[in-house]
mmCIF file of C-alpha atoms and ligand atoms in Angstrom:
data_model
loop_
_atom_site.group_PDB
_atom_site.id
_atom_site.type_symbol
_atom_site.label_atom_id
_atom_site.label_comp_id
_atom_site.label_asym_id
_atom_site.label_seq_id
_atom_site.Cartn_x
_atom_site.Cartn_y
_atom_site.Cartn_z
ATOM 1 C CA UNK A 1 -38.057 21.594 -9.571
ATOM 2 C CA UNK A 2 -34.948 19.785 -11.391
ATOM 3 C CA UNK A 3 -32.958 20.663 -7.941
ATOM 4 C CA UNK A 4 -35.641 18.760 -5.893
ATOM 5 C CA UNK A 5 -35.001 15.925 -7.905
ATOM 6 C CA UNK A 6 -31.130 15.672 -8.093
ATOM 7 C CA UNK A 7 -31.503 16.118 -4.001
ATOM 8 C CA UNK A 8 -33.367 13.891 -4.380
ATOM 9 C CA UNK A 9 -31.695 11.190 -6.619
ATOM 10 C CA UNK A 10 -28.077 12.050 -4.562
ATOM 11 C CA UNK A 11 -30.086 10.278 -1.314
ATOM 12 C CA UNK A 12 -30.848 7.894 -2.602
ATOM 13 C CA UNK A 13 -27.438 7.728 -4.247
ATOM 14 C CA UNK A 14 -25.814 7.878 -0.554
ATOM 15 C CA UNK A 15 -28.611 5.866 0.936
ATOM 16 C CA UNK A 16 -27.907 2.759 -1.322
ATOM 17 C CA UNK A 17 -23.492 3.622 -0.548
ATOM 18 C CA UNK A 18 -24.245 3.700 2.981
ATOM 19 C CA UNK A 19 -26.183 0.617 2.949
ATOM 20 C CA UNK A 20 -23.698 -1.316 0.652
ATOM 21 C CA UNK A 21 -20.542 -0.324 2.969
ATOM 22 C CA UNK A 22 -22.325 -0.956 5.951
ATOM 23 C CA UNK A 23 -22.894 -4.562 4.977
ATOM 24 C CA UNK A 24 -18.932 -4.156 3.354
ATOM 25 C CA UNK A 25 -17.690 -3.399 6.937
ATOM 26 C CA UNK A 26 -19.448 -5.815 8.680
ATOM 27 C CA UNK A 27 -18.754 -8.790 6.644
ATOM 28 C CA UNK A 28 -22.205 -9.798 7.840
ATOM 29 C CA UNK A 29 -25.268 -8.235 8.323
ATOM 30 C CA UNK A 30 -29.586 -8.970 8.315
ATOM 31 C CA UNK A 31 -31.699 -6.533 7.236
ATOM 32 C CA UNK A 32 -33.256 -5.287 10.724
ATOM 33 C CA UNK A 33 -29.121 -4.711 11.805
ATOM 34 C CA UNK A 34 -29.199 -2.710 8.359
ATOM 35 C CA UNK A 35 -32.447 -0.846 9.223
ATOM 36 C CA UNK A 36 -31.075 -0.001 13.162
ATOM 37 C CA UNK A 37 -27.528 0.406 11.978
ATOM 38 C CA UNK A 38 -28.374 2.987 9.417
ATOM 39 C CA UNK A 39 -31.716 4.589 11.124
ATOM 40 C CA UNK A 40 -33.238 4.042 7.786
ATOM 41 C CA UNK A 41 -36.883 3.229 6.774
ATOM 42 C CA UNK A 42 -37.586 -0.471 6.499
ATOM 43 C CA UNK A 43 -38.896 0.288 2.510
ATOM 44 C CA UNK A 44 -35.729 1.969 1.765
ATOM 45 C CA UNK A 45 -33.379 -0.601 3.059
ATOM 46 C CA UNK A 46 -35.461 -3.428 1.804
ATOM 47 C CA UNK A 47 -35.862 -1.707 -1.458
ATOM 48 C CA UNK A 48 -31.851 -1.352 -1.775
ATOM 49 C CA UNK A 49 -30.762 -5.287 -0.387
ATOM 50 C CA UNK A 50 -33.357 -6.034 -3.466
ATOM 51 C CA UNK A 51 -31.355 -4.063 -6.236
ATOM 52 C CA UNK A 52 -28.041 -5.106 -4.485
ATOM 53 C CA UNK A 53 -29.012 -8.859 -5.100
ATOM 54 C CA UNK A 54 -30.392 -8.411 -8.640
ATOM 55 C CA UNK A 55 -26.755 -7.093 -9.604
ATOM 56 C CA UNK A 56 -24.915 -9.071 -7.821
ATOM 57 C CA UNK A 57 -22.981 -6.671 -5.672
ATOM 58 C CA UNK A 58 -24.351 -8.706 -2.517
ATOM 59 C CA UNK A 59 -25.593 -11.903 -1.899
ATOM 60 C CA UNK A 60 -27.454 -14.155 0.909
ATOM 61 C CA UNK A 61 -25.099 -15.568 3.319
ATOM 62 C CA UNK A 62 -26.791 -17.603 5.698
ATOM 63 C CA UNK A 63 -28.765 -16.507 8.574
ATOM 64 C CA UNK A 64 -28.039 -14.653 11.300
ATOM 65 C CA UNK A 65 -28.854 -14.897 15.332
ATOM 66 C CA UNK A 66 -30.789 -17.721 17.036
ATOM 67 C CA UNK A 67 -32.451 -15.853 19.864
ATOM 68 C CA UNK A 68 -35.900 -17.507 19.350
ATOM 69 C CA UNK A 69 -38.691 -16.637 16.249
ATOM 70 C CA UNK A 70 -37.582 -16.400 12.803
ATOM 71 C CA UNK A 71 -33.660 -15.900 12.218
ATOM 72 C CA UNK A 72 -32.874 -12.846 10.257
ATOM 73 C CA UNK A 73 -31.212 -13.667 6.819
ATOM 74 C CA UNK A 74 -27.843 -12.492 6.526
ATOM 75 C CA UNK A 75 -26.039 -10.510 3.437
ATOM 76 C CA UNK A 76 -22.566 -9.820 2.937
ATOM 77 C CA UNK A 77 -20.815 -8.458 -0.214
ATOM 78 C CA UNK A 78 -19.874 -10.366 -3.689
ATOM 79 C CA UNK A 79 -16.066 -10.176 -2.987
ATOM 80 C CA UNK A 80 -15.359 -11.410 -6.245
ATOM 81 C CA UNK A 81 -17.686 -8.968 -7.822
ATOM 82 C CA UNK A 82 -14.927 -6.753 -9.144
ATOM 83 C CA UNK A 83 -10.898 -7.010 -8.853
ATOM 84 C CA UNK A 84 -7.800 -5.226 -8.956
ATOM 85 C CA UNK A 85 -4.473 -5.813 -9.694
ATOM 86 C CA UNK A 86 -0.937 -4.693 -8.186
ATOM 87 C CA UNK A 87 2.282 -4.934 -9.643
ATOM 88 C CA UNK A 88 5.517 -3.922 -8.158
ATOM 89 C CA UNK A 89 8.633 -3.231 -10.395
ATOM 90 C CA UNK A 90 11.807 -3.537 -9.348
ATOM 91 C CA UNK A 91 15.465 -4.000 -10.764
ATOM 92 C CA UNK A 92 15.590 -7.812 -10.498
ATOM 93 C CA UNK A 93 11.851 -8.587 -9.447
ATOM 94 C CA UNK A 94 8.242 -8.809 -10.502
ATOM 95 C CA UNK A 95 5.305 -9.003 -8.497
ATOM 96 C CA UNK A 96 1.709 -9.620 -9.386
ATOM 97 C CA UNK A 97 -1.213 -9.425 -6.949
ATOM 98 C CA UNK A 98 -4.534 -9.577 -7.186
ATOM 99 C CA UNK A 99 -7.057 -8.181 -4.739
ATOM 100 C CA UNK A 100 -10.951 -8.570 -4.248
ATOM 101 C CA UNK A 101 -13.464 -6.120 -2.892
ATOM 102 C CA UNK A 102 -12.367 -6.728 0.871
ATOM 103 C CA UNK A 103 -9.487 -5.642 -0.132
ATOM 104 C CA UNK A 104 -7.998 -8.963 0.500
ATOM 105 C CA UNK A 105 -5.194 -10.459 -1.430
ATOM 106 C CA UNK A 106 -6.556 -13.522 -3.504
ATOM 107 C CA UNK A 107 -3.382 -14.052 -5.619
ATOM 108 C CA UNK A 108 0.417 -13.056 -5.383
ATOM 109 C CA UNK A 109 3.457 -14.220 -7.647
ATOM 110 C CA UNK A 110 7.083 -12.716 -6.994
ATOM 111 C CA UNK A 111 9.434 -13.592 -9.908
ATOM 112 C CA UNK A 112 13.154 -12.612 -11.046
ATOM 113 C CA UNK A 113 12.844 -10.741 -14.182
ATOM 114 C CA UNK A 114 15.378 -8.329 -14.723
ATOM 115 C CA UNK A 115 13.874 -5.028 -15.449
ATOM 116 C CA UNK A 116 14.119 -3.707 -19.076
ATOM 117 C CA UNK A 117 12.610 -1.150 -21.365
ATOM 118 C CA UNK A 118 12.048 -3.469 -23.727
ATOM 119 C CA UNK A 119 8.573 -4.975 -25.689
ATOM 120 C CA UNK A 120 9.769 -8.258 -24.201
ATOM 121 C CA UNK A 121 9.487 -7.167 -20.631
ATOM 122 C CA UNK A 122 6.011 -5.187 -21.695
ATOM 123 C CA UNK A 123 5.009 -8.599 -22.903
ATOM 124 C CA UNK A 124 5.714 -10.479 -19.389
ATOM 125 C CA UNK A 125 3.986 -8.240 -17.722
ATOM 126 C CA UNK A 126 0.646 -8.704 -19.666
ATOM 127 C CA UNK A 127 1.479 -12.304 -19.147
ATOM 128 C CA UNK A 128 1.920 -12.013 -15.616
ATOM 129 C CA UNK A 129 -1.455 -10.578 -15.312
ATOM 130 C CA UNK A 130 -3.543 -12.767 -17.726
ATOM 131 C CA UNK A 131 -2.077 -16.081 -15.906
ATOM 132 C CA UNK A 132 -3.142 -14.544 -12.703
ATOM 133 C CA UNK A 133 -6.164 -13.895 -13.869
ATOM 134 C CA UNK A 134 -6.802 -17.401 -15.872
ATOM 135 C CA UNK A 135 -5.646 -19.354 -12.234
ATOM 136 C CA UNK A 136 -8.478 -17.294 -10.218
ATOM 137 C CA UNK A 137 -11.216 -17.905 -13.228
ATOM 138 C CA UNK A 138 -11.609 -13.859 -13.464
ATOM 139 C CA UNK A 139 -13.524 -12.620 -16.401
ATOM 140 C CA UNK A 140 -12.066 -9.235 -18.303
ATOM 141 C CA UNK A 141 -15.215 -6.938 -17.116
ATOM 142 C CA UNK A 142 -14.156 -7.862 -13.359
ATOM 143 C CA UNK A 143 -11.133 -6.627 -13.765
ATOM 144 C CA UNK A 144 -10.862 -2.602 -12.117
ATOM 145 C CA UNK A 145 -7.634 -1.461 -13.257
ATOM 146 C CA UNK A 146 -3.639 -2.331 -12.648
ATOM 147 C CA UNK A 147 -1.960 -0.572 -10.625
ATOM 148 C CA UNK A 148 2.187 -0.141 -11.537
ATOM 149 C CA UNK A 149 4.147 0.755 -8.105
ATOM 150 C CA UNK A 150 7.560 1.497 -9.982
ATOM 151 C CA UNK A 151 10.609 3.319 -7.818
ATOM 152 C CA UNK A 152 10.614 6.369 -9.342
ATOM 153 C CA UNK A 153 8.427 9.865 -9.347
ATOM 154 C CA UNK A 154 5.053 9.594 -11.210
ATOM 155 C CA UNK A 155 2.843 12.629 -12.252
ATOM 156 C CA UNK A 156 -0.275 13.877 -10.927
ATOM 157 C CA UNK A 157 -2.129 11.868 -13.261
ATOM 158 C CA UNK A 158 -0.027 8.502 -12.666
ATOM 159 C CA UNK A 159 0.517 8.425 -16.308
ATOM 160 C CA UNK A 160 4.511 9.227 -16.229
ATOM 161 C CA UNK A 161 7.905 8.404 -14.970
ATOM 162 C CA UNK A 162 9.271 12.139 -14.577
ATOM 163 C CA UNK A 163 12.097 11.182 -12.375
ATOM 164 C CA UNK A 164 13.811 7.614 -12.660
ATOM 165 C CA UNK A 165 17.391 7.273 -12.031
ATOM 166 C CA UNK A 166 16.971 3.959 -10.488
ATOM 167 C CA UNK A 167 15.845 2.156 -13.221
ATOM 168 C CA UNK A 168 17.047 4.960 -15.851
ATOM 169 C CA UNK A 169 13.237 5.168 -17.079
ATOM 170 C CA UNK A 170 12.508 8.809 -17.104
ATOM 171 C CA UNK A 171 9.980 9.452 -19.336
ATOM 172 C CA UNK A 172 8.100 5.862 -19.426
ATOM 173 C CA UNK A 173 4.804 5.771 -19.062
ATOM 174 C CA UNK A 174 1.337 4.043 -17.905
ATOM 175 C CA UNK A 175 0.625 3.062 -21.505
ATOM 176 C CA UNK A 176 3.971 1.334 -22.001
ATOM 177 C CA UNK A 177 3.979 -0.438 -18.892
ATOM 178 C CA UNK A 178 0.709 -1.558 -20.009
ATOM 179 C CA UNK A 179 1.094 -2.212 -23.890
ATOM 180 C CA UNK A 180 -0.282 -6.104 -23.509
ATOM 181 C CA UNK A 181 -2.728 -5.145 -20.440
ATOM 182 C CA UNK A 182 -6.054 -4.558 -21.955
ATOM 183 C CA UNK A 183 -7.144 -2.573 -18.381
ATOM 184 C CA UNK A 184 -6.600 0.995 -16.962
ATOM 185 C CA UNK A 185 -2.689 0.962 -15.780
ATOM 186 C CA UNK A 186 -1.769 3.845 -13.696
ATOM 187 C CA UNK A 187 1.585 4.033 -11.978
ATOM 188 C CA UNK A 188 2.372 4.768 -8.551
ATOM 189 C CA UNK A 189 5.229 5.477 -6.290
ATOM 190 C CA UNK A 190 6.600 2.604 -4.748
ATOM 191 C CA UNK A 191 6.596 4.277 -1.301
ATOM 192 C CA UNK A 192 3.718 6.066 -1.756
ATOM 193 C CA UNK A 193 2.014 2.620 -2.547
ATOM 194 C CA UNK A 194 3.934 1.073 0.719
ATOM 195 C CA UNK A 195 2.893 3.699 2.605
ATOM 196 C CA UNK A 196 -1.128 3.774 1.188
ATOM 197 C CA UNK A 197 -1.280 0.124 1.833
ATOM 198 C CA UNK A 198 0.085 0.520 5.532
ATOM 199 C CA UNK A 199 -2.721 3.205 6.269
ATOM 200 C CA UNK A 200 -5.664 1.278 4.436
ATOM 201 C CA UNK A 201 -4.717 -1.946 6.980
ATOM 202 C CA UNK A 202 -4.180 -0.712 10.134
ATOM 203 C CA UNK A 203 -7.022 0.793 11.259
ATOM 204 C CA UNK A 204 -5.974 2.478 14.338
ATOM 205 C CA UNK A 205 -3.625 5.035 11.839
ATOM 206 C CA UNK A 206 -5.055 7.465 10.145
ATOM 207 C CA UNK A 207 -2.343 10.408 9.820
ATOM 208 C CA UNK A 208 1.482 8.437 9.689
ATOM 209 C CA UNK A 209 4.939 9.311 7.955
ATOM 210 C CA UNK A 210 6.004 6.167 6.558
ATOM 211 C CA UNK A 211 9.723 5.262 5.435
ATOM 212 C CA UNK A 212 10.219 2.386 2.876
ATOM 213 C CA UNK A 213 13.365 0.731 4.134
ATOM 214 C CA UNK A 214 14.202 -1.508 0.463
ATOM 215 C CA UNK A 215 16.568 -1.420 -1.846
ATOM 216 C CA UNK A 216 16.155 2.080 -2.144
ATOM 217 C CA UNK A 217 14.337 4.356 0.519
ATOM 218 C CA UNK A 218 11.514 6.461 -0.318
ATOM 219 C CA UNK A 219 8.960 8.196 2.116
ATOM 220 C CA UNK A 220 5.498 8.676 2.179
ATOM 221 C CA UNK A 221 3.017 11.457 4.228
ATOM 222 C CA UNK A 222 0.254 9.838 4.756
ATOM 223 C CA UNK A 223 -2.723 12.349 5.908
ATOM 224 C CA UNK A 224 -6.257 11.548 7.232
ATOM 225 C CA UNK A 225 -5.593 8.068 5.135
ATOM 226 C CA UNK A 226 -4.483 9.741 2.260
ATOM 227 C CA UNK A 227 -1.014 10.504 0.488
ATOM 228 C CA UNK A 228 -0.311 14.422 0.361
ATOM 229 C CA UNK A 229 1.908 14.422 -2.799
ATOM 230 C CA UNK A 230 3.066 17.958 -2.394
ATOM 231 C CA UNK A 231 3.440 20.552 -4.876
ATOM 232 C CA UNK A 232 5.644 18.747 -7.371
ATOM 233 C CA UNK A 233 4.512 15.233 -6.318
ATOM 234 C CA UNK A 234 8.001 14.969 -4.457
ATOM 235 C CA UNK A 235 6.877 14.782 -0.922
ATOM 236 C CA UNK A 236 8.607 12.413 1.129
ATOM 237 C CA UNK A 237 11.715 12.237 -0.177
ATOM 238 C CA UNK A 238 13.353 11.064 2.875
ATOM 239 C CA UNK A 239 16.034 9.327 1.168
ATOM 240 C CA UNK A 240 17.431 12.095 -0.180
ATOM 241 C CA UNK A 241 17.410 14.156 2.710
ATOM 242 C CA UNK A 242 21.070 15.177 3.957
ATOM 243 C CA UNK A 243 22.061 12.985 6.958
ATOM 244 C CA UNK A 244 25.928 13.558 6.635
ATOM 245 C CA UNK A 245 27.294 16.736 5.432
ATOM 246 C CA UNK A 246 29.449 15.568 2.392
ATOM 247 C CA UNK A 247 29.216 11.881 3.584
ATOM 248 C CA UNK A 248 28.607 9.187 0.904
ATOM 249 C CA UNK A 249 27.910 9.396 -2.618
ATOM 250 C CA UNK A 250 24.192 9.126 -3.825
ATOM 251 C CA UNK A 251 23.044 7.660 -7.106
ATOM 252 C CA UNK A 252 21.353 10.943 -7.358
ATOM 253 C CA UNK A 253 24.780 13.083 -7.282
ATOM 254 C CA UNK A 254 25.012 14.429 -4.175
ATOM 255 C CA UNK A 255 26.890 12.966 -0.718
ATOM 256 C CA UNK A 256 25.487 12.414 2.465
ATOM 257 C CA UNK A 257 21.813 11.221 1.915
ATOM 258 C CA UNK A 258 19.814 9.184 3.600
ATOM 259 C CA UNK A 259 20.153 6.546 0.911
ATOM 260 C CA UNK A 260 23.344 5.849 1.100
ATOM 261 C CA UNK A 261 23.352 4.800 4.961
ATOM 262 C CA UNK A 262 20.225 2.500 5.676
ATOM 263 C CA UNK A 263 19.277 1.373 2.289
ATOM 264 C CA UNK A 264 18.297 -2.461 2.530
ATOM 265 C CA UNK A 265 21.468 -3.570 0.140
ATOM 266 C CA UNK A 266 23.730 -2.212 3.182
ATOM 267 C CA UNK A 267 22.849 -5.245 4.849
ATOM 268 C CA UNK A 268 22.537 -7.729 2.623
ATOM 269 C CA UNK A 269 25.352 -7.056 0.079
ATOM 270 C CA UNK A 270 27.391 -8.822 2.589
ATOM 271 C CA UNK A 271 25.116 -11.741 2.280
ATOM 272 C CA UNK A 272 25.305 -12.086 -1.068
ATOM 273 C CA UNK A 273 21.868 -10.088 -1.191
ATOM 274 C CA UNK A 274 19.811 -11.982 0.819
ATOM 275 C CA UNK A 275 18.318 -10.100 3.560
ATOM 276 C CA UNK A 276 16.542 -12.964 5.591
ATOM 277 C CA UNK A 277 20.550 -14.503 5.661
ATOM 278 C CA UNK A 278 21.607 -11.047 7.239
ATOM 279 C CA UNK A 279 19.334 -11.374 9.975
ATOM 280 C CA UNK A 280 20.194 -14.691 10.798
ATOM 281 C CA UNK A 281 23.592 -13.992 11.098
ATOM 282 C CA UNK A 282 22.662 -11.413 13.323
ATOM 283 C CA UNK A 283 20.875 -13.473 15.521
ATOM 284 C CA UNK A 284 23.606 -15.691 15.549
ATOM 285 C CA UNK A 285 25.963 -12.848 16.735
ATOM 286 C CA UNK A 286 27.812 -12.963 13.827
ATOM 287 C CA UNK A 287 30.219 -9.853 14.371
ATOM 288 C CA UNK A 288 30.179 -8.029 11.119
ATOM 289 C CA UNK A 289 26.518 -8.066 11.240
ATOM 290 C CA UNK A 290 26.227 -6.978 14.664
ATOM 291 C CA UNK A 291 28.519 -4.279 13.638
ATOM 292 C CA UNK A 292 27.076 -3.668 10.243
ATOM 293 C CA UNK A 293 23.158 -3.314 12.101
ATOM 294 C CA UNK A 294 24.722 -0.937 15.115
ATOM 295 C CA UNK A 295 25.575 1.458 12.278
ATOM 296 C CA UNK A 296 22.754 1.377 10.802
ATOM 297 C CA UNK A 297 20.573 2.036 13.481
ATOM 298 C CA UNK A 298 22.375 4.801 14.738
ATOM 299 C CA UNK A 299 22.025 6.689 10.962
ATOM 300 C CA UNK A 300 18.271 5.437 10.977
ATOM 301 C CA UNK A 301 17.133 6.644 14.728
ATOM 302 C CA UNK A 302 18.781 10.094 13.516
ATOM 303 C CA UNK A 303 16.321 10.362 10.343
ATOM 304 C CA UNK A 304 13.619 8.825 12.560
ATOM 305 C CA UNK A 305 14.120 11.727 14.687
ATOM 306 C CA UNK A 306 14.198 14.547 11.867
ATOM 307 C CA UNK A 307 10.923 13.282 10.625
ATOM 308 C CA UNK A 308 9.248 13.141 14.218
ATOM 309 C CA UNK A 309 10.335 16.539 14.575
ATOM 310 C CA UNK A 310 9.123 17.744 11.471
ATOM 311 C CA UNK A 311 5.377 15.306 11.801
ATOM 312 C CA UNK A 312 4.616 14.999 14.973
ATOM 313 C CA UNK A 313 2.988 12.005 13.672
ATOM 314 C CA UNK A 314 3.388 8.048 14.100
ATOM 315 C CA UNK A 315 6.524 7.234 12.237
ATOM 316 C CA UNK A 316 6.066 3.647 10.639
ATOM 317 C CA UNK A 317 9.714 1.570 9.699
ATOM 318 C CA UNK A 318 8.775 -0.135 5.939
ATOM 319 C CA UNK A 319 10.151 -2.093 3.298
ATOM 320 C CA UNK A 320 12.304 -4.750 3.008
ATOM 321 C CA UNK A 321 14.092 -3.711 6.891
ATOM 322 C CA UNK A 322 11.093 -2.814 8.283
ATOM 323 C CA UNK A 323 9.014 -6.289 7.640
ATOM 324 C CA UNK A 324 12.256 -7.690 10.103
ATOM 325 C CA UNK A 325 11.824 -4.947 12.442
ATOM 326 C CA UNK A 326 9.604 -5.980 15.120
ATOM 327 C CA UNK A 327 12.385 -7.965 17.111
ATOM 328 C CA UNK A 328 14.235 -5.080 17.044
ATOM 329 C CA UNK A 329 12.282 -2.125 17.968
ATOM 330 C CA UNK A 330 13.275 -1.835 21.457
ATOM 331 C CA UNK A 331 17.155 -0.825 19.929
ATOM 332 C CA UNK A 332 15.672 1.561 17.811
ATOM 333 C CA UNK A 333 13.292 3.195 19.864
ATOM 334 C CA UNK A 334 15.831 3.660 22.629
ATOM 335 C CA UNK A 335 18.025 5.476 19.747
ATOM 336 C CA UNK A 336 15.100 7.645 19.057
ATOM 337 C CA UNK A 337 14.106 8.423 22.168
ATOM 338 C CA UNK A 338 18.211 9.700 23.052
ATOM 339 C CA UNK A 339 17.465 11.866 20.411
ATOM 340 C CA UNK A 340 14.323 13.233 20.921
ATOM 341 C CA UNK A 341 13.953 17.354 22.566
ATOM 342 C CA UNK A 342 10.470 16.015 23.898
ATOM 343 C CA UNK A 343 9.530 12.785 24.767
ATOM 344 C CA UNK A 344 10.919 10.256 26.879
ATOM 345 C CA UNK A 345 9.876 7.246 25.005
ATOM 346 C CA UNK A 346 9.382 6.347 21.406
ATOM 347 C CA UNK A 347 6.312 5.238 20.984
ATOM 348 C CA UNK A 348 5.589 6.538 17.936
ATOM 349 C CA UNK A 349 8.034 4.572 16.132
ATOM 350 C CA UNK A 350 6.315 1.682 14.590
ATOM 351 C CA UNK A 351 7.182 -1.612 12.527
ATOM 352 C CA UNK A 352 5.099 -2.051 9.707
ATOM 353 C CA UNK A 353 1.984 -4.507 9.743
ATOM 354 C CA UNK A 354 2.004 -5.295 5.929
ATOM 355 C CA UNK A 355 4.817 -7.470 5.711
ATOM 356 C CA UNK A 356 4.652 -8.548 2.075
ATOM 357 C CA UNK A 357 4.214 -7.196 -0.931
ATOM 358 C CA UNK A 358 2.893 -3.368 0.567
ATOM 359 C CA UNK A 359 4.032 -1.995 -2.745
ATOM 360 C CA UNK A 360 2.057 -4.561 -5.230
ATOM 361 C CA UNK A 361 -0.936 -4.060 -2.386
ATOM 362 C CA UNK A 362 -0.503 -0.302 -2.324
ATOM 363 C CA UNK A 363 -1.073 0.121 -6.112
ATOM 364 C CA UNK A 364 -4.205 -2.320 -6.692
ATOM 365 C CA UNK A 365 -5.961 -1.074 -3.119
ATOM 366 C CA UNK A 366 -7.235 2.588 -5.064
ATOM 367 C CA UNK A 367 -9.386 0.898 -7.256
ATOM 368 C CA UNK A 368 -10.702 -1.286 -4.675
ATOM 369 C CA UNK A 369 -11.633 1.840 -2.853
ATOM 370 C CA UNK A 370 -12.868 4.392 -5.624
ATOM 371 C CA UNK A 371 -15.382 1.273 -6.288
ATOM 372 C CA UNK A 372 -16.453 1.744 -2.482
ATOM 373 C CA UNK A 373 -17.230 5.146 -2.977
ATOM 374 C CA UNK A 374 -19.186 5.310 -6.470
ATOM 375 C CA UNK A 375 -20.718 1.921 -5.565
HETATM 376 ZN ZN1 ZN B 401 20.579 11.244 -2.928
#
């Protein structure tokens, strides 16, 4: 008898997601689109738009469809019902976004703020997050959860720093980070969070191996729209694979990686580390930078080619390069596709869509989507 009723209560449970993501998806929707959409009674779906209204996860948004007789009234979701936020750590920068229930960003700061384990950087990050919130009039119980993209490895649990050479920060953790942020903080890999936020936007991908092109370069598997973390939650770890056998020295102690050949600093150490400057140049044929991006290429097409091996899979370009790399994907596709044992063209080579802030977006987007699912 108790089974009956939990089958019973888990319909309706799934009944009342189905008919909240439905209307979610379609930014729009009237009840009869619900009712065909969903092949649901006319009770249940009326029954559900009633208790979605009285708690404010929808609400009435005009009417839809003028085809004669009574227009159909038309629901979409409270956007603003619940939030989430994103930060993205780096050595000289801070970023703060927030993001509603669309998964849309409604607020973004970037700011230079050294990093430092200190209680005055803790402090400026609670800051950061309370004047966000205070500018887009956000009450504590919308808030979901922070979300900490930081460029180092994170445990299952996003709780700790367990490898951190970058910033020297092994050990931190969520709670830290978090000290003057009265929400849930969990911390994520910065290209893990690049490389969620790439797959949660572009809705034609839905297995991709994406390479985060920044300061440092990370990697991220991205499987049926999720990250596969791997056994030791080092998957990925493109930048560390060996491109050149005893070529340049890493930060991590070994010679030849990745890293050290197409990091983003390459190119814009020699303009004075601004990378937008770089690619002027370039385009203005100035000849160290032609030179400087010919290099680079050539290392880059050769990882882009281990990793298409090794995938099979769409291989997106990330980060700080990859947000300039749509002017120049014919060059690198044409050095991938030298490379490649079986295909004559690159197609699978992609520049990224999420231009900005993919780490900060890539951190606050889980929360946004666990609330889908347990809505
Ligand atoms: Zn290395």
């Amino acid at each position: 008898m108790k089974k009956d009723t939990s089958i019973f209560q888990n319909l309706k449970e799934e009944n009342r997601n189905r008919i909240y993501n439905t209307i979610r998806e379609k930014k729009c929707i009237s009840g009869p689109a619900l009712i065909y959409e969903l092949k649901l009674s006319r009770p249940t779906v009326t029954q559900n738009i009633n208790e979605l209204l009285e708690e404010g996860l929808i609400c009435e948004n005009g009417t839809i469809g003028n085809t004669g007789g009574r227009r159909a009234r038309g629901y979409s979701i409270s956007e603003m019902f619940q939030i989430a936020a994103g930060l993205d750590i780096t050595r000289n920068h801070i970023t703060v976004l927030l993001v509603n229930l669309n998964g849309e960003i409604i607020y973004e700061k970037r700011i230079r703020y050294p990093f430092s384990i200190t209680d005055e950087y803790k402090k400026k990050l609670g800051e950061l997050i309370s004047e966000a919130m205070e500018e887009k009039a956000i009450h504590e119980e919308q808030m979901l959860g922070v979300g900490i993209a930081v460029p180092g490895l994170v445990t299952k649990d996003y709780r700790t720093i367990f490898y951190g050479k970058i910033l020297d920060f092994e050990g931190m953790t969520a709670e830290e980070f978090g000290k003057y942020i009265p929400f849930p903080c969990r911390l994520y890999n910065d290209a893990d969070a690049g490389g969620y936020a790439e797959i949660s936007q572009n809705s034609e991908l839905k297995d991709a191996f994406y390479i985060s092109l920044s300061n440092n370069i990370g990697g991220s598997i991205l499987i049926d729209h999720k990250v596969y973390h791997g056994e030791g939650q080092r998957s990925g770890e493109v930048g560390h694979m060996t491109l050149i056998p005893n070529g340049r020295e890493c930060y991590c102690g070994k010679r030849g990686c990745f890293e050290t050949y197409c990091n983003a600093s390459i190119l814009s150490d020699v303009c004075d580390g601004n990378l937008q400057d770089f690619f002027q140049k370039l385009e203005q044929g100035d000849r160290e930078c032609m030179e400087l991006w010919r290099d680079y290429l050539y290392y880059l097409s050769i990882a882009v080619n281990n990793v298409r091996m090794l995938f099979d899979c769409k291989v997106i370009l990330g980060g700080y390069v990859g947000a300039y790399m749509s002017d120049y994907m014919h060059q690198i596709r044409t050095l991938a596709r030298e490379r490649n044992t079986f295909e004559t063209n690159a197609d699978f080579l992609q520049p990224c869509q999420v231009k900005r802030e993919a780490l900060a977006l890539g951190s606050a987007l889980p929360f946004i989507h666990e609330f889908w699912e347990k809505v």
